[in-house]
C-alpha angles and dihedrals in degrees: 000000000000110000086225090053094055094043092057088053096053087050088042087058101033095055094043114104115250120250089251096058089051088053095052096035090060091042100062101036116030117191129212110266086207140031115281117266117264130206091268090058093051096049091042083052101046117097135136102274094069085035076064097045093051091058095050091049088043090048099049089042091053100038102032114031095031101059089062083055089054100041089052091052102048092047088055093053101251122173122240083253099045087044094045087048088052094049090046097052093045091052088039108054083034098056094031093054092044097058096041091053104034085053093047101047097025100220122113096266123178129204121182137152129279104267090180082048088054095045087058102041077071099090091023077064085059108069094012134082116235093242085051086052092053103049087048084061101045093051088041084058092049092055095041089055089051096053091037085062097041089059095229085122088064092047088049098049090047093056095041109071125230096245097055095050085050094056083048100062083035084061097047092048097039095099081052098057091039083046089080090070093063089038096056095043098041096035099023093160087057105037115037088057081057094056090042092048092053101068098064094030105089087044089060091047086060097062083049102037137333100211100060081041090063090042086063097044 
């Protein structure tokens, strides 16, 4: 074989990227596949059907999530203002998020709060002023972003089992599940036509759409 050859081969070989750096490379930053959607595309894809789908997930969002929000809040002593600032800003970076990068990326991506994170800001609220709150979760999503783009979260992930991580939410939602004893017996006229709600109401989801009927389940 020609020297010259070889030795464009070897330089061939020696200046590719490796197929790690590919790897990491595509993990922190991935890039659309397609074009970003346009206002033409918008207007050809909506029809009643995911009109449909975006009040269900607006309803559960508002009725659901947020009460725990609420409830939260007004244990801690917030004031209307500091609780209607909350509530902006939640509706605010979800929906915001959701529509950049569903129209980026054009896949039907959800963004939404941390409910087991509000769950434990509760007793965070107690000892702790609401500025001092706010600044804690903007440095913990600092951090949570590092980590998110150094790829320890994946190898983390990876070691903890499923199982474990779902006991753990369990965990952080069962007084909210208990909760339902006190409720029924304390506020009967509100919260016995829930109970009995929740049984067909997954059933009814699934006419609408399947994916917010599994989220009930």
């Amino acid at each position: 074989m020609d020297p010259s050859a070889r030795s464009g081969a070897s330089m061939s070989v020696t200046t590719d990227p490796s197929p790690t750096t590919i790897r990491t490379r595509s993990f922190l930053f991935e890039r659309p596949g397609v074009r970003p959607a346009g206002v033409r595309d918008v207007l050809r894809d909506v029809g009643a059907q995911y009109a449909a789908n975006g009040v269900v997930g607006l309803v559960f969002s508002a009725s659901g999530p947020i009460a725990v929000t609420l409830a939260v809040g007004a244990a801690a002593g917030l004031t209307d203002a500091q609780l209607a600032s909350w509530v902006f800003a939640i509706f605010l970076s979800a929906g915001l998020a959701t529509v950049v990068m569903s129209l980026v990326y054009r896949q039907p991506l959800g963004f939404a709060w941390s409910i087991p994170g509000t769950v434990l800001l509760g007793p965070s609220l107690q000892h702790l002023s609401f500025p001092e709150v706010v600044g804690a979760f903007f440095t913990a999503g600092l951090v949570i972003l590092g980590l998110g783009m150094s790829g320890v979260v994946r190898r983390a992930m990876a070691a903890i089992p499923m199982p474990i991580v779902m006991a753990m939410v369990a965990a952080v939602f069962l007084r909210f599940g208990t909760d339902i004893v006190t409720a029924t017996r304390d506020n009967t006229i509100v919260a016995v036509p829930m109970v009995l709600a929740f049984g067909p109401w997954p059933r009814f989801l699934d006419t609408l759409n399947p994916a917010s009927a599994g989220e009930a389940r």
